[in-house]
Coordinates of C-alpha atoms in Angstrom, one line a residue:
M20 CA 0.0 0.0 0.0
A21 CA 1.1 3.6 -0.7
D22 CA 1.2 6.4 1.9
Y23 CA -0.4 9.2 -0.2
V24 CA 0.5 12.8 0.5
N25 CA -0.8 16.2 -0.5
T26 CA 0.5 16.8 -4.1
S27 CA 0.2 20.6 -3.8
S28 CA 3.0 20.8 -1.1
P29 CA 6.0 22.8 -2.2
R30 CA 8.4 20.5 -0.3
P31 CA 10.5 18.0 -2.2
R32 CA 8.6 14.8 -2.8
I33 CA 10.2 11.4 -2.3
L34 CA 8.9 7.9 -3.2
I35 CA 10.4 5.0 -1.2
V36 CA 10.2 1.5 -2.9
D37 CA 11.2 -1.6 -1.0
D38 CA 9.5 -4.9 -0.3
E39 CA 10.7 -5.0 3.3
I40 CA 8.2 -3.0 5.4
N41 CA 10.7 -2.3 8.2
I42 CA 13.1 -0.5 5.7
R43 CA 10.2 1.4 4.1
E44 CA 9.0 2.6 7.5
F45 CA 12.4 3.4 8.7
C46 CA 13.1 5.6 5.7
R47 CA 9.7 7.2 5.7
L48 CA 9.8 8.2 9.4
L49 CA 13.4 9.4 9.0
L50 CA 12.7 11.6 6.0
R51 CA 9.1 12.9 6.6
R52 CA 10.2 15.9 8.7
D53 CA 11.9 17.6 5.7
Y54 CA 10.1 16.0 2.8
D55 CA 6.8 14.7 1.6
V56 CA 7.1 11.0 1.5
A57 CA 5.2 8.1 0.0
A58 CA 6.2 4.4 0.3
V59 CA 5.2 1.4 -1.9
E60 CA 6.3 -2.3 -1.7
H61 CA 7.7 -3.0 -5.2
G62 CA 8.4 -1.5 -8.6
L63 CA 5.0 -2.2 -10.1
S64 CA 3.3 -0.2 -7.4
A65 CA 5.8 2.6 -8.0
I66 CA 5.0 2.7 -11.7
E67 CA 1.3 2.9 -10.8
I68 CA 1.6 5.8 -8.4
L69 CA 4.0 7.6 -10.7
R70 CA 1.1 7.8 -13.2
E71 CA -0.9 9.7 -10.7
Q72 CA 1.6 11.8 -8.7
S73 CA 4.9 13.5 -9.5
F74 CA 8.0 12.9 -7.4
D75 CA 11.4 14.6 -7.2
L76 CA 13.3 11.5 -6.1
V77 CA 12.7 7.8 -6.0
L78 CA 14.6 5.8 -3.3
T79 CA 14.4 2.2 -4.5
D80 CA 15.7 -1.3 -3.5
L81 CA 17.2 -3.4 -6.3
Q82 CA 15.9 -6.8 -5.5
M83 CA 12.0 -6.8 -5.5
P84 CA 9.2 -8.9 -6.9
H85 CA 7.2 -8.0 -10.0
V86 CA 9.4 -5.1 -11.1
D87 CA 12.9 -4.8 -9.7
G88 CA 15.0 -1.7 -9.1
I89 CA 16.9 -1.9 -12.4
E90 CA 13.7 -2.0 -14.4
L91 CA 12.3 0.8 -12.3
V92 CA 15.3 3.0 -13.0
K93 CA 14.9 2.3 -16.7
H94 CA 11.3 3.3 -16.5
L95 CA 12.2 6.6 -14.8
R96 CA 14.8 7.4 -17.4
T97 CA 12.4 6.7 -20.2
F98 CA 9.2 8.4 -18.9
Y99 CA 10.2 10.7 -16.0
L100 CA 13.4 12.5 -16.8
H101 CA 12.9 15.1 -14.1
T102 CA 12.7 12.4 -11.3
D103 CA 16.0 11.2 -10.0
A104 CA 16.7 7.8 -8.5
I105 CA 18.9 6.5 -5.7
V106 CA 19.2 2.8 -5.3
M107 CA 19.6 0.8 -2.0
T108 CA 21.8 -2.3 -2.2
A109 CA 23.2 -5.0 0.0
H110 CA 27.0 -5.7 -0.3
A111 CA 26.3 -8.7 -2.6
T112 CA 24.6 -6.6 -5.2
V113 CA 27.1 -3.7 -5.5
E114 CA 27.8 -4.6 -9.1
T115 CA 24.1 -4.4 -9.8
A116 CA 24.1 -0.9 -8.1
R117 CA 26.8 0.2 -10.5
E118 CA 24.8 -1.0 -13.4
A119 CA 21.9 1.1 -12.1
L120 CA 24.3 4.1 -12.1
K121 CA 25.2 3.5 -15.7
L122 CA 21.5 3.4 -16.5
G123 CA 21.0 6.9 -14.9
A124 CA 20.6 6.4 -11.2
L125 CA 22.0 9.4 -9.3
D126 CA 23.7 7.4 -6.4
Y127 CA 23.4 4.3 -4.3
I128 CA 23.3 3.5 -0.6
A129 CA 24.6 0.3 1.0
K130 CA 22.5 -1.7 3.4
P131 CA 22.2 -1.8 6.3
I132 CA 21.2 1.8 6.0
D133 CA 22.9 4.4 8.1
A134 CA 20.5 7.2 9.1
E135 CA 23.0 10.0 8.8
Q136 CA 24.4 8.7 5.5
L137 CA 20.8 8.4 4.1
Q138 CA 19.9 12.0 5.1
K139 CA 23.2 13.3 3.6
T140 CA 22.7 11.5 0.3
I141 CA 19.1 12.7 0.0
R142 CA 20.1 16.3 0.8
T143 CA 22.9 16.2 -1.8
A144 CA 20.5 14.7 -4.4
I145 CA 17.8 17.3 -3.8
E146 CA 20.4 20.1 -4.0
L147 CA 21.8 18.8 -7.3
Q148 CA 18.3 18.6 -8.6
R149 CA 17.6 22.2 -7.6
V150 CA 20.8 23.4 -9.3
R151 CA 20.0 21.4 -12.4
R152 CA 16.4 22.7 -12.6
E153 CA 17.6 26.2 -12.2
K154 CA 20.0 25.8 -15.1
E155 CA 17.2 24.3 -17.2
R156 CA 15.0 27.3 -16.2
L157 CA 17.7 29.7 -17.2
S158 CA 18.3 27.8 -20.4
D159 CA 14.6 28.0 -21.2
L160 CA 14.7 31.8 -20.5
V161 CA 17.6 32.2 -22.9
L162 CA 15.9 30.1 -25.5
M163 CA 12.7 32.1 -25.2
Y164 CA 14.7 35.4 -25.5
Q165 CA 16.5 34.1 -28.6
F166 CA 13.2 33.0 -30.1
S167 CA 11.5 36.4 -29.4
Q168 CA 14.5 38.2 -30.9
A169 CA 14.5 36.0 -34.0
I170 CA 10.9 36.4 -34.8
A171 CA 10.8 40.1 -34.0
T172 CA 13.3 40.8 -36.7
S173 CA 11.1 39.5 -39.5
L174 CA 7.6 40.1 -40.9
D175 CA 7.9 37.1 -43.2
I176 CA 5.5 34.3 -42.3
E177 CA 7.7 31.6 -43.9
E178 CA 10.8 32.8 -42.0
Q179 CA 8.9 32.9 -38.7
T180 CA 7.5 29.4 -39.1
A181 CA 11.0 28.1 -39.9
R182 CA 12.2 29.8 -36.7
L183 CA 9.4 28.1 -34.7
I184 CA 10.5 24.7 -36.1
E185 CA 14.1 25.4 -35.2
F186 CA 13.5 26.5 -31.6
I187 CA 10.8 23.9 -30.7
G188 CA 13.0 21.2 -32.2
R189 CA 15.9 22.3 -30.0
R190 CA 13.8 22.2 -26.9
F191 CA 11.4 19.3 -27.3
T192 CA 12.7 17.2 -30.3
P193 CA 9.1 16.5 -31.3
S194 CA 8.1 13.8 -33.8
H195 CA 5.3 16.1 -35.1
I196 CA 4.6 19.8 -35.4
G197 CA 1.4 21.2 -36.9
L198 CA 0.7 24.9 -37.4
S199 CA -2.3 26.6 -39.1
L200 CA -3.2 30.3 -39.5
I201 CA -6.5 31.9 -40.2
D202 CA -6.1 33.8 -43.5
S203 CA -6.7 37.6 -43.6
D204 CA -10.1 37.0 -45.1
G205 CA -11.1 35.5 -41.7
E206 CA -12.9 32.6 -43.4
T207 CA -10.0 30.2 -44.4
L208 CA -7.5 28.2 -42.3
V209 CA -4.2 27.7 -44.0
T210 CA -1.5 25.1 -43.2
L211 CA 1.9 26.6 -42.4
I212 CA 3.5 23.5 -40.9
G213 CA 2.2 20.0 -41.7
P214 CA 2.0 17.3 -44.3
D215 CA 0.7 19.7 -46.9
P216 CA 1.8 23.3 -46.4
G217 CA -0.4 25.8 -48.1
R218 CA -3.5 23.6 -48.0
R219 CA -6.6 25.6 -47.2
L220 CA -10.0 24.7 -45.8
T221 CA -13.0 27.0 -45.2
L222 CA -14.0 27.7 -41.6
A223 CA -17.7 26.9 -41.1
A224 CA -17.8 29.1 -38.0
T225 CA -15.6 31.4 -36.0
S226 CA -15.6 29.4 -32.8
E227 CA -12.5 27.8 -31.3
E228 CA -14.1 24.4 -31.6
A229 CA -14.6 24.9 -35.3
L230 CA -10.9 26.0 -35.5
R231 CA -9.8 22.7 -33.8
I232 CA -12.0 20.6 -36.1
V233 CA -10.6 22.2 -39.3
H234 CA -7.0 22.2 -38.0
R235 CA -7.3 18.4 -37.4
Q236 CA -8.6 17.9 -40.9
L237 CA -5.6 19.8 -42.3
I238 CA -3.0 18.1 -40.1
D239 CA -3.4 14.5 -39.1
R240 CA -3.0 13.9 -35.4
P241 CA -0.2 11.4 -34.7
S242 CA -1.0 8.1 -32.9
V243 CA 0.5 8.9 -29.5
S244 CA -0.9 8.8 -26.0
P245 CA -2.7 12.1 -24.8
D246 CA 0.2 13.0 -22.4
R247 CA 2.6 13.1 -25.4
W248 CA 0.5 15.5 -27.5
I249 CA -0.3 19.2 -27.0
E250 CA -2.7 21.5 -28.8
V251 CA -2.7 25.2 -28.2
I252 CA -4.9 27.9 -29.7
L253 CA -2.9 30.9 -31.0
R254 CA -4.4 34.1 -29.8
S255 CA -3.6 37.7 -30.7
R256 CA -5.5 40.8 -29.7
D257 CA -7.9 38.6 -27.7
R258 CA -9.0 36.6 -30.7
A259 CA -8.0 33.2 -32.0
I260 CA -5.9 33.4 -35.2
G261 CA -4.6 29.8 -35.5
L262 CA -3.6 26.6 -33.8
L263 CA -0.3 24.9 -32.9
D264 CA 0.0 21.3 -32.0
L265 CA 3.0 19.0 -31.4
A266 CA 3.7 15.5 -30.3
V267 CA 6.6 13.3 -29.1
R268 CA 7.0 9.6 -29.8
N269 CA 5.5 7.1 -27.3
E270 CA 9.0 6.0 -26.3
Q271 CA 9.9 9.6 -25.4
P272 CA 9.0 11.1 -21.9
P273 CA 5.6 12.7 -21.8
F274 CA 5.1 16.5 -21.6
D275 CA 5.1 17.7 -18.0
A276 CA 3.7 20.9 -16.6
T277 CA 6.8 22.9 -17.3
D278 CA 6.9 21.7 -20.9
R279 CA 3.2 22.7 -21.4
H280 CA 3.8 26.1 -19.9
L281 CA 6.8 26.7 -22.1
I282 CA 4.9 25.7 -25.2
E283 CA 2.1 28.1 -24.3
V284 CA 4.7 30.9 -24.1
F285 CA 6.0 29.9 -27.5
A286 CA 2.5 29.9 -28.8
S287 CA 1.8 33.4 -27.4
Q288 CA 4.9 34.8 -29.0
I289 CA 4.4 33.2 -32.4
A290 CA 0.7 34.2 -32.4
S291 CA 1.6 37.9 -32.0
A292 CA 4.4 37.7 -34.6
L293 CA 2.3 35.8 -37.1
D294 CA -0.6 38.2 -36.7
N295 CA 1.7 41.1 -37.4
A296 CA 3.2 39.3 -40.4
R297 CA -0.3 38.5 -41.7
L298 CA -1.4 42.1 -41.5
Y299 CA 1.9 43.2 -43.1
R300 CA 1.4 40.7 -45.9
A301 CA -2.2 41.9 -46.5
L302 CA -1.0 45.5 -46.7
K303 CA 1.8 44.6 -48.9
D304 CA -0.6 42.7 -51.3
Q305 CA -2.7 45.8 -51.5
Y306 CA 0.4 47.9 -52.1
E307 CA 1.5 45.6 -55.0
Q308 CA -2.0 45.6 -56.4
M309 CA -2.0 49.4 -56.4
I310 CA 1.4 49.4 -58.2
A311 CA 0.2 46.8 -60.7
A312 CA -2.9 48.9 -61.4
L313 CA -0.7 52.0 -62.0
A314 CA 1.4 50.0 -64.4
G315 CA -1.6 48.6 -66.1
A316 CA -3.1 52.1 -66.6
I317 CA -0.1 53.2 -68.6
E318 CA 0.1 50.0 -70.7
A319 CA -3.6 50.2 -71.5
R320 CA -2.9 53.2 -73.7
D321 CA -0.9 51.1 -76.2
A322 CA -1.9 47.6 -77.3
Y323 CA 1.8 47.1 -78.4
T324 CA 3.2 47.6 -74.9
Y325 CA 0.4 45.9 -73.0
G326 CA 2.1 43.5 -70.5
H327 CA 5.5 45.1 -71.1
S328 CA 6.2 46.2 -67.5
R329 CA 5.2 42.8 -66.0
Q330 CA 7.5 40.9 -68.4
V331 CA 10.4 43.4 -67.8
T332 CA 9.9 42.9 -64.1
R333 CA 10.0 39.1 -64.4
Y334 CA 13.3 39.2 -66.4
A335 CA 14.8 41.8 -64.1
V336 CA 13.9 40.0 -60.9
R337 CA 15.3 36.7 -62.2
L338 CA 18.5 38.5 -63.3
A339 CA 18.9 40.2 -59.9
Q340 CA 18.6 36.7 -58.3
E341 CA 21.2 35.3 -60.6
L342 CA 23.5 38.2 -59.7
G343 CA 23.1 37.4 -56.0
L344 CA 21.4 40.6 -54.9
S345 CA 19.7 40.8 -51.4
A346 CA 16.0 40.2 -50.9
D347 CA 15.5 43.9 -50.3
D348 CA 17.3 44.9 -53.5
I349 CA 15.3 42.4 -55.5
E350 CA 12.1 43.8 -54.0
R351 CA 13.1 47.3 -55.1
I352 CA 13.8 46.1 -58.6
H353 CA 10.4 44.3 -58.7
Y354 CA 8.6 47.6 -57.9
A355 CA 10.8 49.6 -60.2
G356 CA 10.2 47.2 -63.0
L357 CA 6.4 47.5 -62.7
L358 CA 6.6 51.3 -62.6
H359 CA 9.6 52.2 -64.8
D360 CA 7.4 53.5 -67.6
I361 CA 4.8 55.3 -65.5
G362 CA 6.1 58.7 -66.7
K363 CA 4.7 57.9 -70.1
I364 CA 1.4 59.0 -68.8
G365 CA 2.7 62.5 -69.4
V366 CA 3.7 61.8 -73.1
P367 CA 1.0 62.8 -75.6
D368 CA -0.7 60.0 -77.5
D369 CA 0.4 61.3 -80.9
V370 CA 4.0 60.8 -79.7
L371 CA 3.5 57.6 -77.6
L372 CA 1.5 55.8 -80.3
K373 CA 3.3 57.2 -83.4
P374 CA 3.9 54.3 -85.8
G375 CA 7.0 55.8 -87.4
P376 CA 10.3 57.5 -86.4
L377 CA 10.0 60.4 -83.9
S378 CA 11.1 63.9 -84.7
V379 CA 13.7 65.6 -82.6
Q380 CA 11.0 67.4 -80.6
E381 CA 9.0 64.2 -80.2
A382 CA 12.1 62.2 -79.1
A383 CA 12.7 64.9 -76.4
Q384 CA 9.1 64.5 -75.2
M385 CA 9.6 60.7 -75.1
R386 CA 12.9 61.0 -73.3
A387 CA 11.3 63.1 -70.5
H388 CA 9.2 60.1 -69.3
P389 CA 11.8 59.0 -66.6
E390 CA 11.7 62.5 -65.0
I391 CA 7.9 62.7 -65.3
G392 CA 7.7 59.3 -63.5
I393 CA 9.9 60.6 -60.7
R394 CA 7.7 63.6 -60.2
I395 CA 4.7 61.4 -59.9
L396 CA 6.2 58.8 -57.6
E397 CA 8.2 61.0 -55.3
Q398 CA 4.9 62.0 -53.5
I399 CA 4.6 58.3 -52.3
R400 CA 7.0 57.9 -49.4
G401 CA 7.1 54.1 -49.7
L402 CA 8.4 54.3 -53.3
R403 CA 11.3 56.7 -52.8
D404 CA 13.9 54.0 -52.7
I405 CA 13.1 52.9 -56.2
L406 CA 13.3 56.4 -57.7
P407 CA 17.0 56.3 -58.7
I408 CA 16.4 53.0 -60.5
I409 CA 13.5 54.4 -62.5
A410 CA 15.3 57.7 -63.2
A411 CA 18.3 55.9 -64.7
H412 CA 16.9 53.0 -66.5
H413 CA 17.7 54.6 -69.9
E414 CA 21.2 55.7 -69.0
R415 CA 24.1 54.1 -70.9
I416 CA 27.4 52.9 -69.7
D417 CA 29.3 55.2 -72.2
G418 CA 27.4 58.3 -70.9
T419 CA 25.2 58.8 -74.0
G420 CA 21.9 57.8 -72.3
Y421 CA 19.2 60.0 -70.8
P422 CA 18.0 62.0 -68.9
Y423 CA 21.3 62.8 -67.0
G424 CA 24.1 61.3 -69.1
L425 CA 25.3 59.1 -66.2
R426 CA 28.3 56.9 -67.0
G427 CA 29.5 53.5 -65.7
D428 CA 29.1 52.8 -62.0
D429 CA 27.4 56.1 -61.5
I430 CA 24.4 54.4 -62.8
P431 CA 22.7 52.4 -60.0
L432 CA 23.1 48.7 -60.4
G433 CA 19.3 48.2 -60.2
A434 CA 19.0 50.6 -63.2
R435 CA 21.7 48.7 -65.1
I436 CA 19.8 45.4 -64.5
L437 CA 16.4 47.0 -65.5
A438 CA 17.9 48.5 -68.7
V439 CA 19.0 45.1 -70.0
A440 CA 15.7 43.4 -69.1
D441 CA 13.8 46.4 -70.7
A442 CA 15.8 46.2 -73.9
F443 CA 15.4 42.5 -74.3
E444 CA 11.6 42.7 -73.8
A445 CA 11.2 45.6 -76.1
L446 CA 13.3 44.0 -78.9
T447 CA 11.3 40.7 -78.7
A448 CA 7.9 42.5 -78.8
D449 CA 6.0 43.8 -81.8
R450 CA 5.9 47.6 -82.2
A451 CA 3.8 49.8 -84.4
Y452 CA 7.0 50.6 -86.4
R453 CA 8.5 47.1 -86.6
P454 CA 7.8 43.4 -85.9
A455 CA 9.4 41.6 -83.0
L456 CA 12.9 40.2 -83.2
S457 CA 13.7 36.6 -82.3
P458 CA 15.1 36.1 -78.8
E459 CA 18.4 35.0 -80.4
Q460 CA 18.6 38.3 -82.4
A461 CA 17.8 40.3 -79.3
L462 CA 20.6 38.5 -77.3
Q463 CA 23.0 39.3 -80.1
I464 CA 22.1 43.0 -80.0
L465 CA 22.7 43.0 -76.3
Q466 CA 26.1 41.2 -76.8
E467 CA 27.1 43.9 -79.4
G468 CA 26.2 46.7 -76.9
R469 CA 27.9 45.3 -73.8
G470 CA 30.3 47.7 -72.3
T471 CA 29.0 50.7 -74.3
H472 CA 25.2 50.7 -74.1
W473 CA 24.8 48.2 -71.2
D474 CA 26.8 46.9 -68.3
A475 CA 29.1 44.1 -69.6
Q476 CA 28.8 41.9 -66.6
V477 CA 25.0 42.2 -66.4
V478 CA 24.7 41.4 -70.1
D479 CA 26.9 38.4 -69.8
V480 CA 24.9 37.0 -66.9
F481 CA 21.6 37.8 -68.6
I482 CA 22.7 36.0 -71.8
R483 CA 23.8 32.9 -69.9
L484 CA 20.6 32.9 -67.9
M485 CA 18.4 33.2 -71.0
Q486 CA 20.2 30.6 -72.9
R487 CA 19.9 28.2 -69.9
E488 CA 16.3 28.9 -68.9
R489 CA 14.7 30.4 -72.0
L490 CA 12.5 32.6 -69.8
W491 CA 10.5 34.0 -72.7
E492 CA 9.0 30.5 -73.2
Q493 CA 8.0 30.0 -69.6
A494 CA 5.5 32.9 -69.4
P495 CA 4.6 34.3 -72.8
R496 CA 3.9 38.0 -72.7
L497 CA 0.4 39.2 -72.1
R498 CA -1.4 40.8 -75.1
Q499 CA -4.1 43.4 -74.9
P500 CA -7.4 42.3 -76.5
A501 CA -8.3 44.0 -79.7
R502 CA -10.6 47.1 -79.4
S503 CA -13.4 45.3 -81.2
Q504 CA -13.2 42.4 -78.7
I505 CA -13.4 44.9 -75.8
L506 CA -16.5 46.5 -77.2
V507 CA -18.2 43.1 -77.6
E508 CA -17.4 42.2 -74.0
L509 CA -18.7 45.5 -72.7
S510 CA -21.9 45.1 -74.6

């Protein structure tokens, strides 16, 4: 029989396991003044009580019926890593005690038991455990600080989920992680981490129970015991925004109260970060839609240049990636590509749409479009970083370009990249005054102008990229419907 004690006591808790009642009672009476003590008669009873109560230390005999001390130590090391073990042994079983130490027992005491030695050994074990737990607590605090710093430096959802996997993996070594997030529309749940990232299901209701149901449809729950699985609702601004669950294998120790609390802290931090990232992405999507609409408004004036900016952007971004530019630089080139011709809104139709060669005066009007674009966009604070790229995308390496006659490295790299992409797209597209050239012809023209018209290194990388990937075949350029077709659709 077990001597049950109040599990809410802050005092260290010790479980004594011995089939000799005199030894159990001797140890229990000796230790009960300083500790909360329970006593059972063999290892099987110890395993049963461990399922119901937590203990800091197990003091166990080695030779017992049903489940002996060696098997009990193995059980502790498998399922209760935070519970230490001290074995009691007679002289004849010292080698067995040493085996127990190899399996993870903290210490052993020889029988017959000396009261003073037992108390000293227990005090030492409890102090070592206190120090170890303090180190673990500090380690968790450091881990949480590192995690909060890592996710605070990014508004990218993919990067934040990667950080979550990294830090939870370091702390818990889970066999499964599932993470879902409610989309900005408030009606769809999206898988971020799971068997099918990006998969989406509609939320039938906004309740937390509906969230749990849909999350489990997106992410299959692993077949583990309930104490090895955790599911936490992610909340931000007092509302549910997603769900995190994780599991460990059945052969791993179950989650204890400390683990569950730490995971809730992880969930709280990731919820706030993901919510901010989600809002940022929604704003960014609106921002890009606005930019695309501006670019489309210009291209709609001329059926020949419809889709030009989007195709130039695709070439320029891929070229920037090939050149190894940073993500921020590539984003700037992306926006500059979409808006590089916005200044043509200030060019009269009789010049912009003229089918033949331009006069000197008309050419001057056309060449003014980079500066017109700058005057339009400089009023938008968020676009000021791309103004130098747009301003210089018609400059030439030899200084004969416009509008400022910049030369060589004085031309921003982004503008040099955009100039090559712009030239290739223009050469391979039909114009009112000439048919499109073949991609091979266009690449040859770029080759002939390397070092004078265009940056030599940029041209070389672009030609290799195009010859390798044939980007013009992967996404053919958009064409504007004929005016007669538009009238039919409107009618």
